[in-house]
CSV table of C-alpha atoms in Angstrom, one decimal:
chain,number,residue,atom,x,y,z
A,1,UNK,CA,59.9,2.4,46.6
A,2,UNK,CA,57.7,5.4,47.3
A,3,UNK,CA,55.5,4.8,44.3
A,4,UNK,CA,52.8,2.4,45.2
A,5,UNK,CA,52.2,1.1,41.6
A,6,UNK,CA,55.9,0.3,41.2
A,7,UNK,CA,55.8,-1.6,44.5
A,8,UNK,CA,52.7,-3.5,43.5
A,9,UNK,CA,54.0,-4.4,40.1
A,10,UNK,CA,57.4,-5.5,41.6
A,11,UNK,CA,55.5,-7.8,43.9
A,12,UNK,CA,53.5,-9.3,41.1
A,13,UNK,CA,56.5,-9.8,38.9
A,14,UNK,CA,58.4,-11.3,41.9
A,15,UNK,CA,55.6,-13.9,42.5
A,16,UNK,CA,55.6,-14.8,38.8
A,17,UNK,CA,59.4,-15.2,39.1
A,18,UNK,CA,59.2,-17.2,42.3
A,19,UNK,CA,56.7,-19.5,40.8
A,20,UNK,CA,58.9,-20.2,37.8
A,21,UNK,CA,62.0,-20.5,40.0
A,22,UNK,CA,60.4,-23.1,42.3
A,23,UNK,CA,59.7,-25.3,39.3
A,24,UNK,CA,63.1,-24.7,37.8
A,25,UNK,CA,65.1,-25.5,41.0
A,26,UNK,CA,63.0,-28.6,41.7
A,27,UNK,CA,63.3,-30.0,38.2
A,28,UNK,CA,67.0,-29.1,37.9
A,29,UNK,CA,67.8,-30.8,41.2
A,30,UNK,CA,65.9,-33.9,40.2
A,31,UNK,CA,67.7,-34.1,36.9
A,32,UNK,CA,71.1,-33.5,38.5
A,33,UNK,CA,70.5,-36.3,41.1
A,34,UNK,CA,69.1,-38.7,38.4
A,35,UNK,CA,72.0,-38.1,36.0
A,36,UNK,CA,74.6,-38.7,38.7
A,37,UNK,CA,72.8,-41.8,40.0
A,38,UNK,CA,72.5,-43.3,36.5
A,39,UNK,CA,75.9,-42.3,34.9
A,40,UNK,CA,78.1,-41.8,38.0
A,41,UNK,CA,80.2,-38.9,39.0
A,42,UNK,CA,83.2,-39.7,36.8
A,43,UNK,CA,81.2,-39.8,33.6
A,44,UNK,CA,80.0,-36.3,34.3
A,45,UNK,CA,83.4,-34.8,35.0
A,46,UNK,CA,82.5,-34.8,38.7
A,47,UNK,CA,80.7,-31.4,38.2
A,48,UNK,CA,79.2,-30.0,41.4
A,49,UNK,CA,75.6,-29.2,41.8
A,50,UNK,CA,76.4,-25.6,42.6
A,51,UNK,CA,78.7,-25.1,39.6
A,52,UNK,CA,76.2,-26.5,37.1
A,53,UNK,CA,73.3,-24.8,38.8
A,54,UNK,CA,74.8,-21.4,38.9
A,55,UNK,CA,75.4,-21.6,35.1
A,56,UNK,CA,72.0,-23.0,34.4
A,57,UNK,CA,70.5,-20.1,36.4
A,58,UNK,CA,71.6,-17.8,33.6
A,59,UNK,CA,69.6,-19.7,31.0
A,60,UNK,CA,66.6,-19.7,33.3
A,61,UNK,CA,66.9,-16.0,33.9
A,62,UNK,CA,67.3,-15.3,30.2
A,63,UNK,CA,64.1,-17.2,29.5
A,64,UNK,CA,62.3,-15.4,32.4
A,65,UNK,CA,63.5,-12.1,31.1
A,66,UNK,CA,62.2,-12.8,27.6
A,67,UNK,CA,58.8,-13.8,29.0
A,68,UNK,CA,58.5,-10.8,31.3
A,69,UNK,CA,60.0,-8.3,28.8
A,70,UNK,CA,57.6,-9.1,26.0
A,71,UNK,CA,54.7,-10.6,27.7
A,72,UNK,CA,54.0,-8.4,30.7
A,73,UNK,CA,54.0,-4.8,29.3
A,74,UNK,CA,50.4,-5.1,28.0
A,75,UNK,CA,49.3,-6.6,31.3
A,76,UNK,CA,51.0,-3.8,33.2
A,77,UNK,CA,49.4,-1.1,31.0
A,78,UNK,CA,46.0,-2.6,31.5
A,79,UNK,CA,46.5,-1.9,35.2
A,80,UNK,CA,47.5,1.8,34.6
A,81,UNK,CA,51.2,1.1,35.1
A,82,UNK,CA,53.2,3.5,33.0
A,83,UNK,CA,56.1,2.3,30.8
A,84,UNK,CA,58.6,3.9,33.3
A,85,UNK,CA,56.9,2.3,36.3
A,86,UNK,CA,57.0,-1.1,34.5
A,87,UNK,CA,60.7,-0.6,33.7
A,88,UNK,CA,61.5,0.2,37.3
A,89,UNK,CA,59.4,-2.8,38.6
A,90,UNK,CA,61.0,-5.1,36.1
A,91,UNK,CA,64.5,-4.1,37.0
A,92,UNK,CA,63.9,-4.4,40.7
A,93,UNK,CA,62.1,-7.7,40.4
A,94,UNK,CA,64.9,-9.1,38.2
A,95,UNK,CA,67.4,-8.0,40.9
A,96,UNK,CA,65.5,-9.7,43.7
A,97,UNK,CA,64.8,-12.9,41.8
A,98,UNK,CA,68.5,-13.1,40.7
A,99,UNK,CA,69.7,-12.8,44.3
A,100,UNK,CA,67.2,-15.3,45.6
A,101,UNK,CA,67.9,-17.8,42.8
A,102,UNK,CA,71.7,-17.7,43.5
A,103,UNK,CA,71.0,-18.1,47.2
A,104,UNK,CA,68.6,-21.0,46.5
A,105,UNK,CA,71.1,-22.9,44.4
A,106,UNK,CA,73.9,-22.3,47.0
A,107,UNK,CA,71.6,-23.5,49.8
A,108,UNK,CA,70.2,-26.6,47.9
A,109,UNK,CA,73.8,-27.3,46.8
A,110,UNK,CA,74.8,-27.6,50.4
A,111,UNK,CA,72.3,-30.4,50.9
A,112,UNK,CA,72.9,-32.1,47.5
A,113,UNK,CA,76.6,-32.1,48.2
A,114,UNK,CA,75.9,-34.3,51.2
A,115,UNK,CA,74.9,-37.1,48.8
A,116,UNK,CA,77.8,-39.5,48.3
A,117,UNK,CA,77.5,-39.8,44.5
A,118,UNK,CA,77.5,-36.1,43.5
A,119,UNK,CA,80.4,-34.2,41.9
A,120,UNK,CA,82.6,-31.6,43.6
A,121,UNK,CA,84.4,-29.8,40.7
A,122,UNK,CA,83.7,-26.3,39.5
A,123,UNK,CA,83.3,-25.4,35.8
A,124,UNK,CA,85.7,-22.4,36.2
A,125,UNK,CA,87.9,-22.0,39.2
A,126,UNK,CA,88.2,-18.3,40.0
A,127,UNK,CA,90.9,-17.1,42.3
A,128,UNK,CA,88.9,-14.2,43.8
A,129,UNK,CA,87.7,-14.0,47.4
A,130,UNK,CA,84.6,-16.3,47.7
A,131,UNK,CA,82.3,-13.3,48.4
A,132,UNK,CA,83.6,-11.6,45.1
A,133,UNK,CA,82.9,-15.0,43.4
A,134,UNK,CA,79.3,-15.0,44.6
A,135,UNK,CA,78.9,-11.3,43.6
A,136,UNK,CA,80.2,-12.1,40.1
A,137,UNK,CA,77.8,-15.1,39.7
A,138,UNK,CA,74.9,-12.9,40.9
A,139,UNK,CA,75.8,-10.1,38.5
A,140,UNK,CA,76.1,-12.6,35.6
A,141,UNK,CA,72.6,-14.0,36.5
A,142,UNK,CA,71.1,-10.5,36.5
A,143,UNK,CA,72.9,-9.7,33.2
A,144,UNK,CA,71.1,-12.7,31.7
A,145,UNK,CA,67.8,-11.4,33.0
A,146,UNK,CA,68.4,-8.0,31.6
A,147,UNK,CA,69.4,-9.5,28.3
A,148,UNK,CA,66.2,-11.5,28.2
A,149,UNK,CA,64.0,-8.5,28.9
A,150,UNK,CA,65.8,-6.6,26.1
A,151,UNK,CA,65.1,-9.5,23.7
A,152,UNK,CA,61.5,-9.8,24.9
A,153,UNK,CA,60.9,-6.1,24.6
A,154,UNK,CA,62.8,-5.9,21.4
A,155,UNK,CA,60.6,-8.4,19.6
A,156,UNK,CA,57.5,-6.8,21.2
A,157,UNK,CA,58.6,-3.6,19.4
A,158,UNK,CA,59.6,-5.1,16.1
A,159,UNK,CA,61.8,-7.8,14.7
A,160,UNK,CA,64.8,-5.5,14.1
A,161,UNK,CA,64.9,-4.4,17.7
A,162,UNK,CA,64.6,-8.1,18.8
A,163,UNK,CA,67.4,-9.2,16.5
A,164,UNK,CA,69.7,-6.5,17.7
A,165,UNK,CA,68.9,-7.5,21.3
A,166,UNK,CA,69.9,-11.1,20.5
A,167,UNK,CA,73.2,-9.9,19.0
A,168,UNK,CA,73.9,-7.8,22.1
A,169,UNK,CA,73.1,-10.8,24.3
A,170,UNK,CA,75.5,-13.1,22.5
A,171,UNK,CA,78.3,-10.6,22.7
A,172,UNK,CA,77.6,-9.6,26.3
A,173,UNK,CA,77.4,-13.3,27.4
A,174,UNK,CA,80.5,-14.5,25.7
A,175,UNK,CA,82.9,-11.6,26.0
A,176,UNK,CA,83.4,-11.4,29.8
A,177,UNK,CA,85.2,-14.8,29.8
A,178,UNK,CA,87.3,-13.8,26.8
A,179,UNK,CA,88.3,-10.4,28.2
A,180,UNK,CA,89.1,-11.6,31.7
A,181,UNK,CA,92.7,-12.7,31.1
A,182,UNK,CA,93.5,-9.4,29.3
A,183,UNK,CA,92.1,-7.3,32.1
A,184,UNK,CA,93.7,-9.5,34.8
A,185,UNK,CA,97.0,-9.0,33.0
A,186,UNK,CA,96.6,-5.2,32.7
A,187,UNK,CA,95.5,-4.7,36.3
A,188,UNK,CA,97.8,-7.4,37.6
A,189,UNK,CA,95.0,-8.9,39.7
A,190,UNK,CA,93.2,-12.2,40.5
A,191,UNK,CA,91.6,-14.4,37.8
A,192,UNK,CA,87.9,-13.4,37.6
A,193,UNK,CA,88.2,-9.7,38.4
A,194,UNK,CA,88.1,-8.9,34.7
A,195,UNK,CA,84.9,-10.8,34.4
A,196,UNK,CA,83.4,-9.0,37.3
A,197,UNK,CA,84.4,-5.6,35.9
A,198,UNK,CA,83.2,-6.3,32.3
A,199,UNK,CA,79.9,-7.9,33.5
A,200,UNK,CA,79.2,-4.9,35.8
A,201,UNK,CA,79.7,-2.5,32.8
A,202,UNK,CA,77.4,-4.7,30.7
A,203,UNK,CA,74.7,-4.6,33.3
A,204,UNK,CA,74.9,-0.8,33.4
A,205,UNK,CA,74.7,-0.8,29.6
A,206,UNK,CA,71.7,-3.1,29.6
A,207,UNK,CA,69.9,-1.1,32.2
A,208,UNK,CA,70.2,1.9,29.9
A,209,UNK,CA,69.3,-0.1,26.8
A,210,UNK,CA,66.2,-1.5,28.5
A,211,UNK,CA,65.1,2.0,29.3
A,212,UNK,CA,65.6,3.1,25.7
A,213,UNK,CA,63.5,0.1,24.5
A,214,UNK,CA,60.7,0.6,27.1
A,215,UNK,CA,60.3,4.4,27.3
A,216,UNK,CA,58.3,4.8,24.1
A,217,UNK,CA,57.2,1.3,23.2
A,218,UNK,CA,53.8,1.2,21.5
A,219,UNK,CA,51.4,-1.0,23.4
A,220,UNK,CA,49.6,-3.5,21.1
A,221,UNK,CA,45.9,-3.5,21.0
B,1,UNK,CA,35.5,16.6,36.1
B,2,UNK,CA,37.7,15.0,33.4
B,3,UNK,CA,37.4,15.8,29.7
B,4,UNK,CA,39.4,14.7,26.7
B,5,UNK,CA,40.6,17.2,24.1
B,6,UNK,CA,42.3,16.8,20.7
B,7,UNK,CA,43.8,19.9,19.1
B,8,UNK,CA,45.2,19.4,15.6
B,9,UNK,CA,46.4,15.9,16.5
B,10,UNK,CA,48.2,13.9,13.8
B,11,UNK,CA,49.4,10.3,14.1
B,12,UNK,CA,51.7,8.7,11.6
B,13,UNK,CA,53.3,5.2,11.5
B,14,UNK,CA,56.5,5.8,9.6
B,15,UNK,CA,55.4,7.9,6.6
B,16,UNK,CA,51.8,6.7,6.6
B,17,UNK,CA,49.2,9.1,8.0
B,18,UNK,CA,46.8,7.2,10.2
B,19,UNK,CA,45.0,10.2,11.8
B,20,UNK,CA,45.0,13.6,10.3
B,21,UNK,CA,44.3,16.9,12.0
B,22,UNK,CA,41.9,15.6,14.7
B,23,UNK,CA,40.0,18.2,16.7
B,24,UNK,CA,37.6,16.7,19.2
B,25,UNK,CA,36.3,17.3,22.7
B,26,UNK,CA,34.8,14.6,24.8
B,27,UNK,CA,32.9,15.9,27.9
B,28,UNK,CA,31.8,14.3,31.1
B,29,UNK,CA,28.2,13.1,31.3
B,30,UNK,CA,27.9,12.2,27.7
B,31,UNK,CA,28.0,8.9,25.8
B,32,UNK,CA,29.9,9.2,22.5
B,33,UNK,CA,29.4,6.9,19.6
B,34,UNK,CA,32.6,6.5,17.6
B,35,UNK,CA,31.8,5.2,14.2
B,36,UNK,CA,33.8,4.4,11.1
B,37,UNK,CA,34.5,1.8,8.5
B,38,UNK,CA,37.2,-0.9,9.1
B,39,UNK,CA,40.6,0.7,9.2
B,40,UNK,CA,39.2,4.2,9.5
B,41,UNK,CA,41.3,4.9,12.7
B,42,UNK,CA,38.8,4.4,15.5
B,43,UNK,CA,40.9,2.1,17.6
B,44,UNK,CA,44.0,4.2,17.0
B,45,UNK,CA,42.1,7.3,18.2
B,46,UNK,CA,41.1,5.5,21.4
B,47,UNK,CA,44.6,4.1,21.9
B,48,UNK,CA,46.0,7.6,21.8
B,49,UNK,CA,43.7,8.7,24.6
B,50,UNK,CA,44.8,5.6,26.6
B,51,UNK,CA,48.5,6.4,25.6
B,52,UNK,CA,49.1,3.1,24.0
B,53,UNK,CA,50.8,5.1,21.4
B,54,UNK,CA,52.2,8.7,21.3
B,55,UNK,CA,50.7,11.4,19.1
B,56,UNK,CA,53.0,12.5,16.3
B,57,UNK,CA,52.0,16.1,16.5
B,58,UNK,CA,49.3,18.3,17.9
B,59,UNK,CA,48.0,18.4,21.5
B,60,UNK,CA,46.0,15.7,23.3
B,61,UNK,CA,45.0,16.4,26.8
B,62,UNK,CA,43.1,14.4,29.5
B,63,UNK,CA,42.0,16.4,32.5
B,64,UNK,CA,44.0,19.3,31.0
B,65,UNK,CA,47.3,17.4,31.0
B,66,UNK,CA,49.3,15.5,28.5
B,67,UNK,CA,48.4,11.9,29.4
B,68,UNK,CA,51.5,10.2,27.9
B,69,UNK,CA,53.5,8.6,30.6
B,70,UNK,CA,51.6,10.7,33.1
B,71,UNK,CA,51.2,8.7,36.3
B,72,UNK,CA,48.3,10.9,37.5
B,73,UNK,CA,46.3,10.7,34.3
B,74,UNK,CA,46.8,7.1,33.2
B,75,UNK,CA,44.5,5.7,36.0
B,76,UNK,CA,41.8,8.1,34.9
B,77,UNK,CA,41.5,6.4,31.5
B,78,UNK,CA,40.2,2.8,31.0
B,79,UNK,CA,40.5,1.4,27.5
B,80,UNK,CA,38.7,-1.9,26.8
B,81,UNK,CA,39.1,-3.9,23.7
B,82,UNK,CA,38.8,-7.6,22.8
B,83,UNK,CA,41.4,-9.4,24.8
B,84,UNK,CA,42.5,-13.0,25.0
B,85,UNK,CA,42.4,-14.6,28.4
B,86,UNK,CA,43.3,-18.1,27.3
B,87,UNK,CA,46.5,-18.0,29.4
B,88,UNK,CA,45.0,-16.5,32.5
B,89,UNK,CA,44.6,-19.1,35.2
B,90,UNK,CA,42.9,-16.7,37.7
B,91,UNK,CA,39.3,-16.9,38.6
B,92,UNK,CA,37.0,-13.9,37.7
B,93,UNK,CA,37.0,-13.0,41.4
B,94,UNK,CA,40.8,-13.0,41.6
B,95,UNK,CA,40.9,-11.0,38.4
B,96,UNK,CA,38.6,-8.4,39.8
B,97,UNK,CA,40.6,-8.3,43.1
B,98,UNK,CA,43.8,-7.7,41.1
B,99,UNK,CA,42.1,-4.8,39.4
B,100,UNK,CA,40.9,-3.4,42.8
B,101,UNK,CA,44.5,-3.4,44.0
B,102,UNK,CA,45.6,-1.0,41.2
B,103,UNK,CA,42.3,0.9,41.0
B,104,UNK,CA,41.2,1.8,44.5
B,105,UNK,CA,37.9,3.1,43.2
B,106,UNK,CA,37.0,-0.3,41.7
B,107,UNK,CA,33.5,-1.0,43.0
B,108,UNK,CA,33.5,-4.8,43.7
B,109,UNK,CA,29.9,-5.0,44.8
B,110,UNK,CA,28.8,-3.2,41.6
B,111,UNK,CA,31.0,-5.5,39.5
B,112,UNK,CA,29.4,-8.6,41.2
B,113,UNK,CA,25.9,-7.2,40.7
B,114,UNK,CA,26.6,-6.7,37.0
B,115,UNK,CA,28.2,-10.2,36.8
B,116,UNK,CA,25.1,-11.7,38.4
B,117,UNK,CA,22.9,-10.3,35.7
B,118,UNK,CA,24.9,-12.4,33.1
B,119,UNK,CA,24.7,-15.4,35.3
B,120,UNK,CA,28.4,-16.0,35.2
B,121,UNK,CA,30.0,-17.5,38.3
B,122,UNK,CA,32.7,-15.4,39.8
B,123,UNK,CA,34.7,-18.6,40.5
B,124,UNK,CA,34.9,-19.4,36.8
B,125,UNK,CA,38.5,-19.4,35.4
B,126,UNK,CA,39.3,-16.6,33.0
B,127,UNK,CA,40.9,-19.1,30.6
B,128,UNK,CA,37.6,-21.0,30.3
B,129,UNK,CA,35.5,-18.0,29.3
B,130,UNK,CA,33.9,-18.0,25.9
B,131,UNK,CA,34.6,-15.0,23.6
B,132,UNK,CA,31.2,-13.5,24.5
B,133,UNK,CA,31.8,-14.0,28.3
B,134,UNK,CA,35.3,-12.4,28.0
B,135,UNK,CA,33.6,-9.4,26.4
B,136,UNK,CA,31.1,-9.3,29.2
B,137,UNK,CA,34.0,-9.2,31.7
B,138,UNK,CA,35.6,-6.4,29.8
B,139,UNK,CA,32.3,-4.5,29.8
B,140,UNK,CA,31.9,-5.0,33.6
B,141,UNK,CA,35.4,-3.9,34.3
B,142,UNK,CA,34.8,-0.8,32.3
B,143,UNK,CA,31.7,0.1,34.3
B,144,UNK,CA,32.9,-1.0,37.8
B,145,UNK,CA,36.4,0.5,37.7
B,146,UNK,CA,34.7,3.9,38.0
B,147,UNK,CA,37.4,5.7,35.9
B,148,UNK,CA,36.2,9.1,34.6
B,149,UNK,CA,37.1,8.2,31.0
B,150,UNK,CA,35.9,4.8,29.7
B,151,UNK,CA,36.7,3.7,26.2
B,152,UNK,CA,34.9,0.6,24.8
B,153,UNK,CA,36.3,-0.6,21.5
B,154,UNK,CA,33.8,-2.9,19.9
B,155,UNK,CA,33.4,-4.5,23.3
B,156,UNK,CA,30.1,-6.1,22.3
B,157,UNK,CA,31.7,-8.3,19.7
B,158,UNK,CA,31.1,-11.9,20.5
B,159,UNK,CA,28.2,-11.1,22.9
B,160,UNK,CA,24.8,-12.7,22.1
B,161,UNK,CA,21.8,-10.4,21.6
B,162,UNK,CA,20.5,-10.6,25.2
B,163,UNK,CA,23.9,-9.9,26.6
B,164,UNK,CA,24.3,-6.9,24.3
B,165,UNK,CA,20.9,-5.5,25.4
B,166,UNK,CA,21.9,-5.9,29.1
B,167,UNK,CA,25.2,-4.1,28.4
B,168,UNK,CA,23.4,-1.2,26.7
B,169,UNK,CA,21.0,-0.9,29.7
B,170,UNK,CA,24.0,-1.0,32.1
B,171,UNK,CA,25.8,1.7,30.1
B,172,UNK,CA,22.7,4.0,30.3
B,173,UNK,CA,22.4,3.3,34.0
B,174,UNK,CA,26.1,3.4,34.7
B,175,UNK,CA,27.0,4.6,38.2
B,176,UNK,CA,28.3,8.1,38.4
B,177,UNK,CA,27.6,8.5,34.7
B,178,UNK,CA,27.1,12.3,35.0
B,179,UNK,CA,30.8,12.6,35.8
B,180,UNK,CA,32.2,10.1,33.2
B,181,UNK,CA,33.1,10.3,29.6
B,182,UNK,CA,32.0,7.1,27.9
B,183,UNK,CA,33.1,6.4,24.3
B,184,UNK,CA,31.6,3.4,22.5
B,185,UNK,CA,33.3,2.4,19.2
B,186,UNK,CA,31.1,0.1,17.3
B,187,UNK,CA,29.9,-1.4,14.0
B,188,UNK,CA,26.5,-2.1,15.5
B,189,UNK,CA,25.2,1.3,14.6
B,190,UNK,CA,21.5,0.4,14.3
B,191,UNK,CA,21.5,-1.4,17.7
B,192,UNK,CA,23.3,1.2,19.7
B,193,UNK,CA,22.2,4.6,18.2
B,194,UNK,CA,19.7,5.3,21.0
B,195,UNK,CA,22.6,5.2,23.5
B,196,UNK,CA,24.6,8.1,22.0
B,197,UNK,CA,24.4,11.7,23.0
B,198,UNK,CA,26.9,12.6,20.3
B,199,UNK,CA,28.5,10.8,17.4
B,200,UNK,CA,31.9,11.1,15.9
B,201,UNK,CA,32.5,9.6,12.5
B,202,UNK,CA,36.1,8.9,11.5
B,203,UNK,CA,36.8,8.4,7.8
B,204,UNK,CA,40.2,7.7,6.3
B,205,UNK,CA,41.8,9.1,9.5
B,206,UNK,CA,39.8,12.3,9.6
B,207,UNK,CA,36.9,13.5,11.6
B,208,UNK,CA,33.9,13.6,9.2
B,209,UNK,CA,31.2,14.3,11.7
B,210,UNK,CA,31.3,15.4,15.3
B,211,UNK,CA,27.9,16.6,16.6
B,212,UNK,CA,24.9,15.6,18.6
B,213,UNK,CA,22.8,12.7,17.3
B,214,UNK,CA,19.8,15.0,16.9
B,215,UNK,CA,21.7,17.5,14.8
B,216,UNK,CA,23.2,14.8,12.7
B,217,UNK,CA,19.8,13.1,12.1
B,218,UNK,CA,18.3,16.4,11.0
B,219,UNK,CA,20.5,16.2,7.9
B,220,UNK,CA,18.1,13.7,6.4
B,221,UNK,CA,14.7,12.0,6.6
B,222,UNK,CA,12.9,8.8,5.5
B,223,UNK,CA,9.8,8.9,3.3
B,224,UNK,CA,7.5,6.0,2.8
B,225,UNK,CA,4.6,5.7,0.4
B,226,UNK,CA,3.3,4.2,-2.9
B,227,UNK,CA,6.2,3.5,-5.3
B,228,UNK,CA,5.0,5.9,-7.9
B,229,UNK,CA,4.4,8.7,-5.4
B,230,UNK,CA,7.9,8.2,-4.0
B,231,UNK,CA,9.4,8.2,-7.5
B,232,UNK,CA,7.7,11.5,-8.2
B,233,UNK,CA,8.6,13.0,-4.8
B,234,UNK,CA,12.3,11.9,-4.8
B,235,UNK,CA,13.1,12.5,-8.4
B,236,UNK,CA,15.2,15.7,-7.7
B,237,UNK,CA,16.5,14.6,-4.3
B,238,UNK,CA,19.6,12.9,-3.0
B,239,UNK,CA,18.4,9.4,-2.2
B,240,UNK,CA,20.8,7.5,0.1
B,241,UNK,CA,18.9,4.3,0.4
B,242,UNK,CA,15.8,2.7,-1.0
B,243,UNK,CA,13.7,-0.4,0.1
B,244,UNK,CA,10.7,-1.7,-1.8
B,245,UNK,CA,8.0,-4.1,-0.6
B,246,UNK,CA,5.3,-4.8,-3.1
B,247,UNK,CA,3.9,-1.4,-4.1
B,248,UNK,CA,5.4,0.4,-1.1
B,249,UNK,CA,8.8,2.0,-1.1
B,250,UNK,CA,10.8,3.7,1.6
B,251,UNK,CA,13.6,6.0,0.8
B,252,UNK,CA,16.2,7.7,2.9
B,253,UNK,CA,16.8,11.3,1.7
B,254,UNK,CA,19.7,13.6,2.5
B,255,UNK,CA,18.7,17.2,3.2
B,256,UNK,CA,16.4,19.1,5.5
B,257,UNK,CA,12.7,18.9,4.9
B,258,UNK,CA,10.9,22.1,3.9
B,259,UNK,CA,7.3,23.3,4.4
B,260,UNK,CA,6.7,23.0,0.7
B,261,UNK,CA,7.9,19.4,0.7
B,262,UNK,CA,5.7,18.6,3.7
B,263,UNK,CA,2.7,19.8,1.7
B,264,UNK,CA,3.7,17.8,-1.3
B,265,UNK,CA,4.1,14.7,0.9
B,266,UNK,CA,0.6,15.3,2.2
B,267,UNK,CA,-0.8,15.5,-1.3
B,268,UNK,CA,1.0,12.3,-2.4
B,269,UNK,CA,0.1,10.4,0.8
B,270,UNK,CA,3.7,10.0,1.8
B,271,UNK,CA,4.6,9.5,5.5
B,272,UNK,CA,7.9,10.7,6.8
B,273,UNK,CA,10.1,9.7,9.7
B,274,UNK,CA,13.6,10.6,11.0
B,275,UNK,CA,16.4,9.0,9.0
B,276,UNK,CA,18.2,6.0,10.4
B,277,UNK,CA,21.6,6.8,11.8
B,278,UNK,CA,23.0,3.7,10.1
B,279,UNK,CA,21.7,4.8,6.6
B,280,UNK,CA,23.3,8.2,7.1
B,281,UNK,CA,26.6,6.7,8.3
B,282,UNK,CA,26.8,4.2,5.4
B,283,UNK,CA,26.2,6.9,2.9
B,284,UNK,CA,28.6,9.4,4.3
B,285,UNK,CA,31.4,6.9,4.4
B,286,UNK,CA,30.7,5.4,1.0
B,287,UNK,CA,33.7,6.2,-1.2
B,288,UNK,CA,31.9,5.4,-4.5
């Protein structure tokens, strides 16, 4: 990051993200423990903290993306950060927060799993190497953030762009699961590889779409 | 030295023409008054300089370069308009420090001196500022950021009269003013006219007037005298505005005063004075 303004903006967006993340992880952990204490593991399909947490991360990152995408461009502009610099900072910050959030849930999950009343089952059992599993979860989390920023920026531009972004988000969030078995069948590979491939392609598409949405956005006075 | 130049600039939103064939030049060391009725295009014009929006056609340059998405030029331009700080949990001090990070030339001691004049604590939260105080903070940032181009869009709205007076004084005494372009967009014409070196009047998206205040004011004069004398004197003249108090009447007349008219005024015991900028502005932008 040679450009000082991009580095500064990335840092500021990171701190905003970390602040939200700290609240989210703490509240999510408390709710998980409280639910399993009150209802018992069997009532909740014995779902593990990590499994629920990694899925909930996507919702959190989608919301963070919407807030940053639509709410921070005017802030950035008031500090002489160009649209392109904001775009770079936003993408970098989303990447960093996604990685740290996945790591945080995995780490807290190790501690929560020590409690005797918690669950142990995963929502989807992928057959890939554990590292590939984690990479897939990380890319899914980042995808949610990018989808969020597209929605936020879309509605900042106008309602049509925002609505289109919501449609793209719905398709991009639902289809990797659906397409996985077909791709696995074609490539004759492990369950989950299809999801990883499709999600990666969607991330690339959203990186491009975010640029298209940001590059000439009119800043509101 | 940084100047701002518009050459045949047009700005449309969809098919609607917002600004039409704008030709302007803002030079350093001068304070420009940007006047216009509501919806005339003042804010849009300023937002184009600050690259909030992109010109549709024509050429806009700041420091000789196209400012749009220009990393070198964007920090040279500061655009201040009424902002809402209700969600900002930072203190004023932290807010200024953030600005200092992005604008290395931000003069913190100058900002604090200006702030002290308004008796606002730097520890006060931005979210707890009144509308007038928020305007003061905008004004202080505009002066202390030390950017070569400072655009104030109705920044005195919400300020009380003493605060406005302080702001006007601070603008006149702004640090490094000789190297800065200061543009003040305002509706408070009568209050601020003494600040302006030049005025630009925008009307229906076009530049109606762009000249020095002195030249502009030479286009009219005000005559005061007995009501009958004024009636006689102004019968064949373009009267912009008239005020009557008892048997005395004051009229604002469009047109340059001649030797012959001076003599006639002497005979009729009529006094004359420079026309008020506000009267001239109101008349020129009256669509009736």
